Amino acid sequence: MLSFSRARSQGRNTRPLTGGMDYLEPKRKTNVMGRVILVVSLTALCIVMLKHAPSFTSPTAFSRSEEGVTHVLVTGGAGYIGSHAALRLLKDSYRVTIVDNLSRGNLGAVKVLQGLFPEPGRLQFIYADLGDAKAVEKIFSENAFDAVMHFAAVAYVGESTLDPLKYYHNITSNTLVVLEAVARHKVKKLIYSSTCATYGEPEKMPIVEVTPQLPINPYGKAKKMAEDMILDFSKNSDMAVMILRYFNVIGSDPEGRLGEAPKPELREHGRISGACFDAARGVIPGLQVKGTDYKTGDGTCVRDYIDVTDLVDAHVKALEKAKPKNVGIYNVGTGKGRSVKEFVEACKKATGVDIKVDFLPRRPGDYAEVYSDPAKILRDLNWSARFTNLQQSLEVAWKWQKTHPHGYASS
């Protein structure tokens, strides 16, 4: 543009002024200076904006490793089991990051934890979907995780038979996304939340860790696929892996800070404990027991009911004992089976309500009898269930239900 101005002035046959300078030179200088000022201003503005962007902020406690502090990513940490696990980790002075999309979890549970542990660098919550690979990569890039406890999953047998693709996507596919991020960022430990549903309906009881895995519903199949991926990856990895296959979870935090609060629309698929409490509170007219013709003592299904406090204790012990290049697979249960009818009677006593019970045909995907042999986890991790009184566990959970009739929204 400057050369163009000079050409135009020469075309007009202008006369030089003092010093032989073209009379348009002062204007050219003004243009140059203006442009320099503009560029400098824009550059300064960009620097200010970049400094205020998240990636340019000073490192937080979560983004750097710290000697003596173990930073654990808890996926699904707003859910029933995940929130109780986060509580135990925080009590034991771990640094915790919860990732949850709140499709099944409760933000109220996270707020309880934040209120209990408000100190900087103790707990952070990230709203994200593990099916979003870019979001997961961002989370791992911006945080220095020492371990991952992977709880996040849809987990209802009945629902899995009605919508199997949801289960394969949410459990198997999402676990792959997490595993890929764990591998890229060289996370040292992975504790995977699996299930006894991977065994299906074994011919022999109790179930041991080498019992053939022959799942009979999409939930169990999706979990087994996720296990297989983890095991295949671990063969060429230095990562320490623990796979915990647990049984039917009941109970709640003994101090009444957390409890089970499933979404209302999922009541029909939920745990038997939730259904019992709903019936006791009059939310539903009665309890429906599906299947009375199984080959068990009283015709109803037999299950191994594990208290959530015991379950998270097993996870912490697994985290402590996990060793590089090793895989530990453990059943987490009491070693004792209780029938659905026994469970209902215990629930009636715990709530003090004579719950109405309707007996219906079997539910697709259910199996007759499942209970564990917890000998291996006792031997290797020195863990055994302590809260084995069914009625007492239900009494603790019922106390939370009564004080939270609308779940965490009642807080």
Short mmCIF file of C-alpha atoms in Angstrom, two decimals:
data_model
loop_
_atom_site.label_atom_id
_atom_site.label_comp_id
_atom_site.label_asym_id
_atom_site.label_seq_id
_atom_site.Cartn_x
_atom_site.Cartn_y
_atom_site.Cartn_z
CA MET A 1 0.00 0.00 0.00
CA LEU A 2 2.93 2.34 0.76
CA SER A 3 4.53 1.68 -2.62
CA PHE A 4 1.18 2.30 -4.24
CA SER A 5 1.00 5.75 -2.61
CA ARG A 6 4.48 6.58 -3.84
CA ALA A 7 3.60 5.58 -7.38
CA ARG A 8 0.57 7.80 -7.32
CA SER A 9 2.59 10.78 -6.08
CA GLN A 10 5.22 10.30 -8.72
CA GLY A 11 2.51 10.10 -11.34
CA ARG A 12 1.39 13.58 -10.27
CA ASN A 13 4.92 14.92 -10.87
CA THR A 14 5.16 16.34 -7.32
CA ARG A 15 8.11 18.43 -6.27
CA PRO A 16 10.45 17.33 -3.50
CA LEU A 17 10.49 19.41 -0.31
CA THR A 18 13.36 20.12 2.06
CA GLY A 19 15.75 17.20 2.34
CA GLY A 20 14.47 15.68 -0.87
CA MET A 21 11.56 13.90 0.93
CA ASP A 22 8.30 13.18 -0.80
CA TYR A 23 5.48 15.22 0.74
CA LEU A 24 3.50 11.99 1.43
CA GLU A 25 6.21 10.59 3.75
CA PRO A 26 4.71 11.93 7.01
CA LYS A 27 1.40 10.19 6.19
CA ARG A 28 3.21 6.91 5.53
CA LYS A 29 4.94 7.22 8.89
CA THR A 30 1.60 7.82 10.57
CA ASN A 31 0.13 4.70 8.92
CA VAL A 32 3.08 2.57 9.99
CA MET A 33 2.96 3.79 13.58
CA GLY A 34 -0.79 3.22 13.74
CA ARG A 35 -0.41 -0.31 12.55
CA VAL A 36 2.36 -1.01 15.03
CA ILE A 37 0.22 0.30 17.86
CA LEU A 38 -2.74 -1.80 16.70
CA VAL A 39 -0.62 -4.98 16.49
CA VAL A 40 0.91 -4.38 19.93
CA SER A 41 -2.52 -3.73 21.45
CA LEU A 42 -4.04 -6.86 19.94
CA THR A 43 -1.05 -8.94 21.04
CA ALA A 44 -1.35 -7.65 24.59
CA LEU A 45 -5.08 -8.40 24.60
CA CYS A 46 -4.45 -11.95 23.37
CA ILE A 47 -1.83 -12.54 26.08
CA VAL A 48 -4.25 -11.35 28.77
CA MET A 49 -7.01 -13.64 27.45
CA LEU A 50 -4.71 -16.63 27.22
CA LYS A 51 -3.44 -16.12 30.74
CA HIS A 52 -7.01 -16.29 31.98
CA ALA A 53 -7.79 -19.44 30.02
CA PRO A 54 -7.89 -22.69 32.07
CA SER A 55 -4.75 -24.14 30.49
CA PHE A 56 -2.74 -21.05 31.48
CA THR A 57 -3.81 -20.93 35.11
CA SER A 58 -1.34 -21.95 37.77
CA PRO A 59 -1.30 -25.73 38.41
CA THR A 60 -3.80 -26.98 40.98
CA ALA A 61 -3.28 -29.73 43.52
CA PHE A 62 -5.19 -32.06 41.21
CA SER A 63 -2.99 -31.39 38.20
CA ARG A 64 0.33 -32.32 39.80
CA SER A 65 1.66 -35.35 41.62
CA GLU A 66 2.48 -34.89 45.26
CA GLU A 67 4.67 -37.14 47.36
CA GLY A 68 2.70 -38.95 50.01
CA VAL A 69 -0.67 -38.18 48.42
CA THR A 70 -2.56 -40.65 46.22
CA HIS A 71 -4.96 -39.06 43.74
CA VAL A 72 -7.85 -41.39 42.84
CA LEU A 73 -10.30 -40.88 39.99
CA VAL A 74 -13.68 -42.29 41.04
CA THR A 75 -15.90 -42.74 37.98
CA GLY A 76 -19.58 -42.86 38.87
CA GLY A 77 -18.71 -41.25 42.19
CA ALA A 78 -22.11 -39.58 42.47
CA GLY A 79 -23.83 -42.97 42.49
CA TYR A 80 -24.78 -45.21 45.40
CA ILE A 81 -21.60 -47.29 45.69
CA GLY A 82 -19.26 -44.72 44.14
CA SER A 83 -20.22 -41.98 46.61
CA HIS A 84 -19.65 -44.30 49.56
CA ALA A 85 -16.26 -45.23 48.11
CA ALA A 86 -15.36 -41.55 47.69
CA LEU A 87 -16.34 -40.89 51.30
CA ARG A 88 -14.08 -43.67 52.55
CA LEU A 89 -11.16 -42.50 50.39
CA LEU A 90 -11.52 -38.94 51.63
CA LYS A 91 -11.65 -40.12 55.23
CA ASP A 92 -8.41 -42.00 54.58
CA SER A 93 -6.73 -38.82 53.25
CA TYR A 94 -6.77 -39.70 49.57
CA ARG A 95 -7.20 -36.94 47.00
CA VAL A 96 -10.39 -37.62 45.03
CA THR A 97 -11.76 -36.57 41.66
CA ILE A 98 -15.32 -37.65 40.91
CA VAL A 99 -16.47 -37.90 37.30
CA ASP A 100 -20.16 -38.53 36.70
CA ASN A 101 -22.77 -37.60 34.10
CA LEU A 102 -25.52 -37.77 36.77
CA SER A 103 -27.71 -40.04 34.64
CA ARG A 104 -27.90 -42.42 37.61
CA GLY A 105 -25.95 -40.55 40.27
CA ASN A 106 -27.01 -37.68 42.50
CA LEU A 107 -25.43 -34.26 42.67
CA GLY A 108 -26.73 -34.14 46.24
CA ALA A 109 -24.29 -36.88 47.22
CA VAL A 110 -21.41 -34.85 45.79
CA LYS A 111 -22.56 -31.77 47.72
CA VAL A 112 -22.58 -33.80 50.95
CA LEU A 113 -18.99 -34.86 50.29
CA GLN A 114 -17.96 -31.31 49.40
CA GLY A 115 -19.45 -30.10 52.66
CA LEU A 116 -17.57 -32.72 54.64
CA PHE A 117 -14.23 -32.09 52.91
CA PRO A 118 -14.12 -28.44 51.83
CA GLU A 119 -10.34 -28.05 52.06
CA PRO A 120 -8.61 -27.15 48.76
CA GLY A 121 -7.04 -30.09 46.98
CA ARG A 122 -9.20 -32.75 48.63
CA LEU A 123 -12.17 -33.26 46.30
CA GLN A 124 -13.25 -32.07 42.87
CA PHE A 125 -16.29 -32.97 40.81
CA ILE A 126 -16.25 -33.06 37.01
CA TYR A 127 -19.51 -33.40 35.08
CA ALA A 128 -18.72 -35.53 32.04
CA ASP A 129 -19.85 -38.57 30.08
CA LEU A 130 -17.31 -41.37 29.77
CA GLY A 131 -18.63 -42.10 26.30
CA ASP A 132 -17.16 -38.76 25.15
CA ALA A 133 -13.55 -39.67 24.33
CA LYS A 134 -12.47 -36.02 23.96
CA ALA A 135 -13.87 -35.13 27.37
CA VAL A 136 -12.18 -38.13 28.95
CA GLU A 137 -8.84 -37.24 27.35
CA LYS A 138 -9.17 -33.66 28.63
CA ILE A 139 -9.83 -34.94 32.16
CA PHE A 140 -6.76 -37.19 32.11
CA SER A 141 -4.59 -34.48 30.51
CA GLU A 142 -5.45 -31.91 33.16
CA ASN A 143 -5.18 -34.19 36.21
CA ALA A 144 -2.41 -36.35 37.64
CA PHE A 145 -4.16 -39.56 38.61
CA ASP A 146 -2.35 -42.26 40.55
CA ALA A 147 -5.27 -44.69 40.42
CA VAL A 148 -8.74 -45.15 38.92
CA MET A 149 -11.71 -46.77 40.64
CA HIS A 150 -14.11 -47.44 37.80
CA PHE A 151 -17.66 -47.73 39.16
CA ALA A 152 -19.59 -45.88 36.45
CA ALA A 153 -22.15 -48.21 34.86
CA VAL A 154 -25.82 -48.88 34.43
CA ALA A 155 -26.50 -51.86 36.66
CA TYR A 156 -29.98 -53.36 36.53
CA VAL A 157 -30.40 -56.93 35.28
CA GLY A 158 -34.02 -56.46 34.24
CA GLU A 159 -33.33 -53.24 32.37
CA SER A 160 -30.42 -54.89 30.54
CA THR A 161 -32.75 -57.48 29.03
CA LEU A 162 -35.08 -54.74 27.79
CA ASP A 163 -32.37 -52.41 26.44
CA PRO A 164 -29.22 -54.48 25.87
CA LEU A 165 -27.50 -51.99 23.57
CA LYS A 166 -27.53 -49.38 26.33
CA TYR A 167 -25.61 -51.81 28.53
CA TYR A 168 -23.01 -52.76 25.94
CA HIS A 169 -22.41 -49.10 25.17
CA ASN A 170 -22.42 -47.82 28.74
CA ILE A 171 -20.39 -50.64 30.27
CA THR A 172 -18.21 -52.19 27.58
CA SER A 173 -17.64 -49.26 25.23
CA ASN A 174 -17.19 -46.67 27.96
CA THR A 175 -14.75 -48.90 29.82
CA LEU A 176 -12.68 -49.07 26.63
CA VAL A 177 -12.55 -45.26 26.51
CA VAL A 178 -11.38 -45.12 30.12
CA LEU A 179 -8.85 -47.91 29.59
CA GLU A 180 -7.36 -46.14 26.57
CA ALA A 181 -6.92 -42.96 28.63
CA VAL A 182 -5.41 -44.94 31.51
CA ALA A 183 -2.91 -46.47 29.07
CA ARG A 184 -1.97 -43.17 27.39
CA HIS A 185 -1.38 -41.41 30.68
CA LYS A 186 0.32 -44.36 32.38
CA VAL A 187 -1.94 -44.47 35.42
CA LYS A 188 -0.43 -46.90 37.90
CA LYS A 189 -3.51 -48.66 39.30
CA LEU A 190 -6.98 -49.67 38.09
CA ILE A 191 -9.66 -51.03 40.43
CA TYR A 192 -12.55 -52.32 38.34
CA SER A 193 -16.05 -52.68 39.71
CA SER A 194 -17.38 -55.93 38.30
CA THR A 195 -20.17 -58.28 39.32
CA CYS A 196 -21.14 -61.82 40.16
CA ALA A 197 -23.49 -61.60 37.16
CA THR A 198 -20.49 -62.55 35.00
CA TYR A 199 -20.77 -66.09 36.40
CA GLY A 200 -24.34 -66.57 35.24
CA GLU A 201 -25.94 -69.54 36.99
CA PRO A 202 -23.15 -71.92 38.03
CA GLU A 203 -23.85 -75.59 38.66
CA LYS A 204 -21.96 -75.56 41.95
CA MET A 205 -22.16 -73.26 44.96
CA PRO A 206 -20.47 -71.35 46.44
CA ILE A 207 -18.89 -69.37 43.61
CA VAL A 208 -15.09 -69.17 43.53
CA GLU A 209 -12.98 -66.95 41.31
CA VAL A 210 -12.24 -69.79 38.86
CA THR A 211 -15.90 -70.68 38.44
CA PRO A 212 -16.62 -70.51 34.67
CA GLN A 213 -18.05 -67.17 33.59
CA LEU A 214 -21.20 -67.88 31.61
CA PRO A 215 -23.39 -64.78 31.99
CA ILE A 216 -27.04 -65.11 31.05
CA ASN A 217 -28.08 -61.44 30.75
CA PRO A 218 -26.66 -58.40 28.91
CA TYR A 219 -25.54 -56.79 32.15
CA GLY A 220 -23.32 -59.74 33.04
CA LYS A 221 -22.15 -60.15 29.44
CA ALA A 222 -21.18 -56.47 29.13
CA LYS A 223 -19.24 -56.63 32.39
CA LYS A 224 -17.40 -59.78 31.31
CA MET A 225 -16.43 -58.11 28.01
CA ALA A 226 -15.03 -55.19 29.97
CA GLU A 227 -13.09 -57.59 32.19
CA ASP A 228 -11.67 -59.35 29.12
CA MET A 229 -10.45 -56.05 27.66
CA ILE A 230 -8.73 -55.14 30.91
CA LEU A 231 -7.10 -58.56 31.22
CA ASP A 232 -5.85 -58.53 27.63
CA PHE A 233 -4.40 -55.06 28.07
CA SER A 234 -2.73 -55.95 31.36
CA LYS A 235 -0.63 -58.69 29.72
CA ASN A 236 1.66 -56.07 28.17
CA SER A 237 1.33 -53.35 30.77
CA ASP A 238 3.02 -52.40 34.03
CA MET A 239 -0.31 -51.31 35.49
CA ALA A 240 -1.60 -52.92 38.69
CA VAL A 241 -5.13 -54.25 38.19
CA MET A 242 -7.76 -55.39 40.67
CA ILE A 243 -11.12 -56.77 39.50
CA LEU A 244 -13.75 -57.03 42.22
CA ARG A 245 -16.80 -59.15 41.45
CA TYR A 246 -19.34 -58.33 44.07
CA PHE A 247 -22.73 -59.55 44.96
CA ASN A 248 -25.96 -57.81 46.04
CA VAL A 249 -25.22 -54.52 47.78
CA ILE A 250 -27.32 -53.20 50.67
CA GLY A 251 -26.99 -50.72 53.53
CA SER A 252 -25.68 -47.18 53.73
CA ASP A 253 -23.22 -44.99 55.61
CA PRO A 254 -23.56 -45.83 59.34
CA GLU A 255 -23.36 -42.12 60.23
CA GLY A 256 -26.29 -41.28 57.96
CA ARG A 257 -24.44 -38.98 55.57
CA LEU A 258 -25.07 -40.95 52.38
CA GLY A 259 -27.70 -43.40 51.19
CA GLU A 260 -29.28 -45.00 48.15
CA ALA A 261 -31.48 -42.69 46.08
CA PRO A 262 -32.30 -44.18 42.66
CA LYS A 263 -34.13 -42.13 40.06
CA PRO A 264 -37.92 -42.52 40.48
CA GLU A 265 -38.34 -43.75 36.91
CA LEU A 266 -35.99 -46.66 37.64
CA ARG A 267 -37.84 -47.99 40.68
CA GLU A 268 -39.16 -51.01 38.84
CA HIS A 269 -35.62 -52.08 37.93
CA GLY A 270 -33.99 -51.21 41.25
CA ARG A 271 -32.60 -53.23 44.12
CA ILE A 272 -34.92 -55.20 46.35
CA SER A 273 -33.91 -53.03 49.31
CA GLY A 274 -35.16 -49.90 47.54
CA ALA A 275 -38.42 -51.61 46.65
CA CYS A 276 -38.90 -52.74 50.26
CA PHE A 277 -38.36 -49.23 51.56
CA ASP A 278 -40.68 -47.73 48.95
CA ALA A 279 -43.38 -50.17 50.03
CA ALA A 280 -42.76 -49.40 53.70
CA ARG A 281 -43.09 -45.65 53.02
CA GLY A 282 -46.23 -46.11 50.93
CA VAL A 283 -44.59 -44.85 47.74
CA ILE A 284 -45.73 -48.08 46.09
CA PRO A 285 -48.69 -50.20 47.25
CA GLY A 286 -46.61 -53.28 47.98
CA LEU A 287 -43.57 -55.36 47.16
CA GLN A 288 -43.50 -57.57 44.09
CA VAL A 289 -41.50 -60.78 44.43
CA LYS A 290 -40.83 -62.15 40.96
CA GLY A 291 -40.34 -65.90 40.87
CA THR A 292 -41.42 -68.45 43.47
CA ASP A 293 -40.65 -71.67 41.60
CA TYR A 294 -36.86 -71.68 41.65
CA LYS A 295 -35.01 -74.75 42.90
CA THR A 296 -34.23 -73.20 46.27
CA GLY A 297 -35.36 -73.84 49.82
CA ASP A 298 -38.47 -71.63 49.64
CA GLY A 299 -38.77 -71.21 45.86
CA THR A 300 -37.45 -67.64 45.77
CA CYS A 301 -34.03 -66.53 44.54
CA VAL A 302 -31.07 -66.80 46.87
CA ARG A 303 -28.50 -64.01 46.96
CA ASP A 304 -25.39 -62.97 48.88
CA TYR A 305 -26.10 -59.55 50.41
CA ILE A 306 -23.00 -57.43 51.05
CA ASP A 307 -23.12 -54.20 53.08
CA VAL A 308 -21.86 -51.18 51.15
CA THR A 309 -19.50 -50.26 54.00
CA ASP A 310 -17.82 -53.66 53.70
CA LEU A 311 -17.73 -53.33 49.93
CA VAL A 312 -15.86 -50.02 49.90
CA ASP A 313 -13.48 -51.38 52.51
CA ALA A 314 -12.62 -54.16 50.05
CA HIS A 315 -11.94 -51.53 47.36
CA VAL A 316 -9.56 -49.61 49.59
CA LYS A 317 -7.71 -52.77 50.55
CA ALA A 318 -7.46 -53.70 46.87
CA LEU A 319 -6.05 -50.25 46.13
CA GLU A 320 -3.46 -50.62 48.89
CA LYS A 321 -2.41 -54.14 47.87
CA ALA A 322 -2.37 -53.66 44.08
CA LYS A 323 1.06 -54.46 42.62
CA PRO A 324 2.57 -53.45 39.27
CA LYS A 325 2.25 -56.04 36.46
CA ASN A 326 -0.14 -58.10 38.58
CA VAL A 327 -3.87 -58.78 38.28
CA GLY A 328 -6.02 -59.66 41.27
CA ILE A 329 -9.53 -61.04 40.80
CA TYR A 330 -11.73 -61.35 43.87
CA ASN A 331 -15.27 -62.17 44.87
CA VAL A 332 -16.64 -59.71 47.43
CA GLY A 333 -19.45 -61.24 49.46
CA THR A 334 -20.37 -62.66 52.83
CA GLY A 335 -20.24 -66.29 51.78
CA LYS A 336 -23.84 -66.82 52.87
CA GLY A 337 -26.95 -66.95 50.69
CA ARG A 338 -30.29 -65.53 51.83
CA SER A 339 -33.58 -66.03 50.01
CA VAL A 340 -35.82 -63.20 48.85
CA LYS A 341 -38.46 -64.27 51.34
CA GLU A 342 -35.88 -64.09 54.14
CA PHE A 343 -34.89 -60.65 52.93
CA VAL A 344 -38.49 -59.43 52.96
CA GLU A 345 -38.99 -60.64 56.53
CA ALA A 346 -35.80 -58.86 57.62
CA CYS A 347 -37.02 -55.69 55.89
CA LYS A 348 -40.38 -55.87 57.67
CA LYS A 349 -38.60 -56.07 61.02
CA ALA A 350 -36.15 -53.29 60.14
CA THR A 351 -38.90 -50.88 59.07
CA GLY A 352 -41.57 -51.99 61.50
CA VAL A 353 -44.03 -52.12 58.62
CA ASP A 354 -46.04 -55.18 57.60
CA ILE A 355 -45.25 -54.79 53.92
CA LYS A 356 -47.79 -56.18 51.47
CA VAL A 357 -46.16 -58.75 49.16
CA ASP A 358 -47.38 -59.88 45.74
CA PHE A 359 -45.83 -62.97 44.19
CA LEU A 360 -45.39 -62.81 40.41
CA PRO A 361 -43.81 -64.90 37.63
CA ARG A 362 -40.06 -64.91 37.11
CA ARG A 363 -38.21 -61.91 35.72
CA PRO A 364 -36.19 -62.53 32.53
CA GLY A 365 -32.46 -62.88 33.09
CA ASP A 366 -32.60 -63.85 36.77
CA TYR A 367 -30.87 -66.91 38.21
CA ALA A 368 -31.91 -69.10 41.10
CA GLU A 369 -29.00 -69.12 43.52
CA VAL A 370 -25.79 -67.12 43.77
CA TYR A 371 -23.46 -66.72 46.74
CA SER A 372 -19.74 -66.40 47.13
CA ASP A 373 -16.77 -68.13 48.63
CA PRO A 374 -14.73 -65.16 49.94
CA ALA A 375 -11.72 -67.27 51.00
CA LYS A 376 -9.35 -65.81 48.40
CA ILE A 377 -9.90 -62.17 49.31
CA LEU A 378 -9.45 -63.05 52.98
CA ARG A 379 -6.18 -64.81 52.23
CA ASP A 380 -4.73 -62.20 49.86
CA LEU A 381 -6.13 -58.91 51.14
CA ASN A 382 -7.02 -59.79 54.72
CA TRP A 383 -10.59 -58.72 54.05
CA SER A 384 -13.80 -60.24 55.29
CA ALA A 385 -17.32 -58.89 55.70
CA ARG A 386 -18.07 -57.43 59.13
CA PHE A 387 -21.62 -56.14 58.69
CA THR A 388 -23.30 -59.47 58.07
CA ASN A 389 -26.52 -59.03 60.05
CA LEU A 390 -29.10 -58.51 57.30
CA GLN A 391 -31.66 -56.80 59.52
CA GLN A 392 -29.13 -54.41 61.04
CA SER A 393 -27.85 -53.33 57.62
CA LEU A 394 -31.41 -52.67 56.54
CA GLU A 395 -32.10 -50.70 59.74
CA VAL A 396 -29.19 -48.38 58.97
CA ALA A 397 -30.38 -47.88 55.40
CA TRP A 398 -33.99 -47.38 56.55
CA LYS A 399 -32.92 -44.60 58.94
CA TRP A 400 -31.46 -42.66 56.00
CA GLN A 401 -34.56 -43.34 53.89
CA LYS A 402 -36.86 -41.95 56.57
CA THR A 403 -34.85 -38.74 56.91
CA HIS A 404 -34.57 -38.40 53.12
CA PRO A 405 -38.03 -39.27 51.78
CA HIS A 406 -37.22 -37.57 48.48
CA GLY A 407 -33.62 -38.67 48.31
CA TYR A 408 -30.95 -35.98 48.37
CA ALA A 409 -33.57 -33.41 47.41
CA SER A 410 -34.76 -33.70 51.04
CA SER A 411 -31.41 -32.52 52.40
#
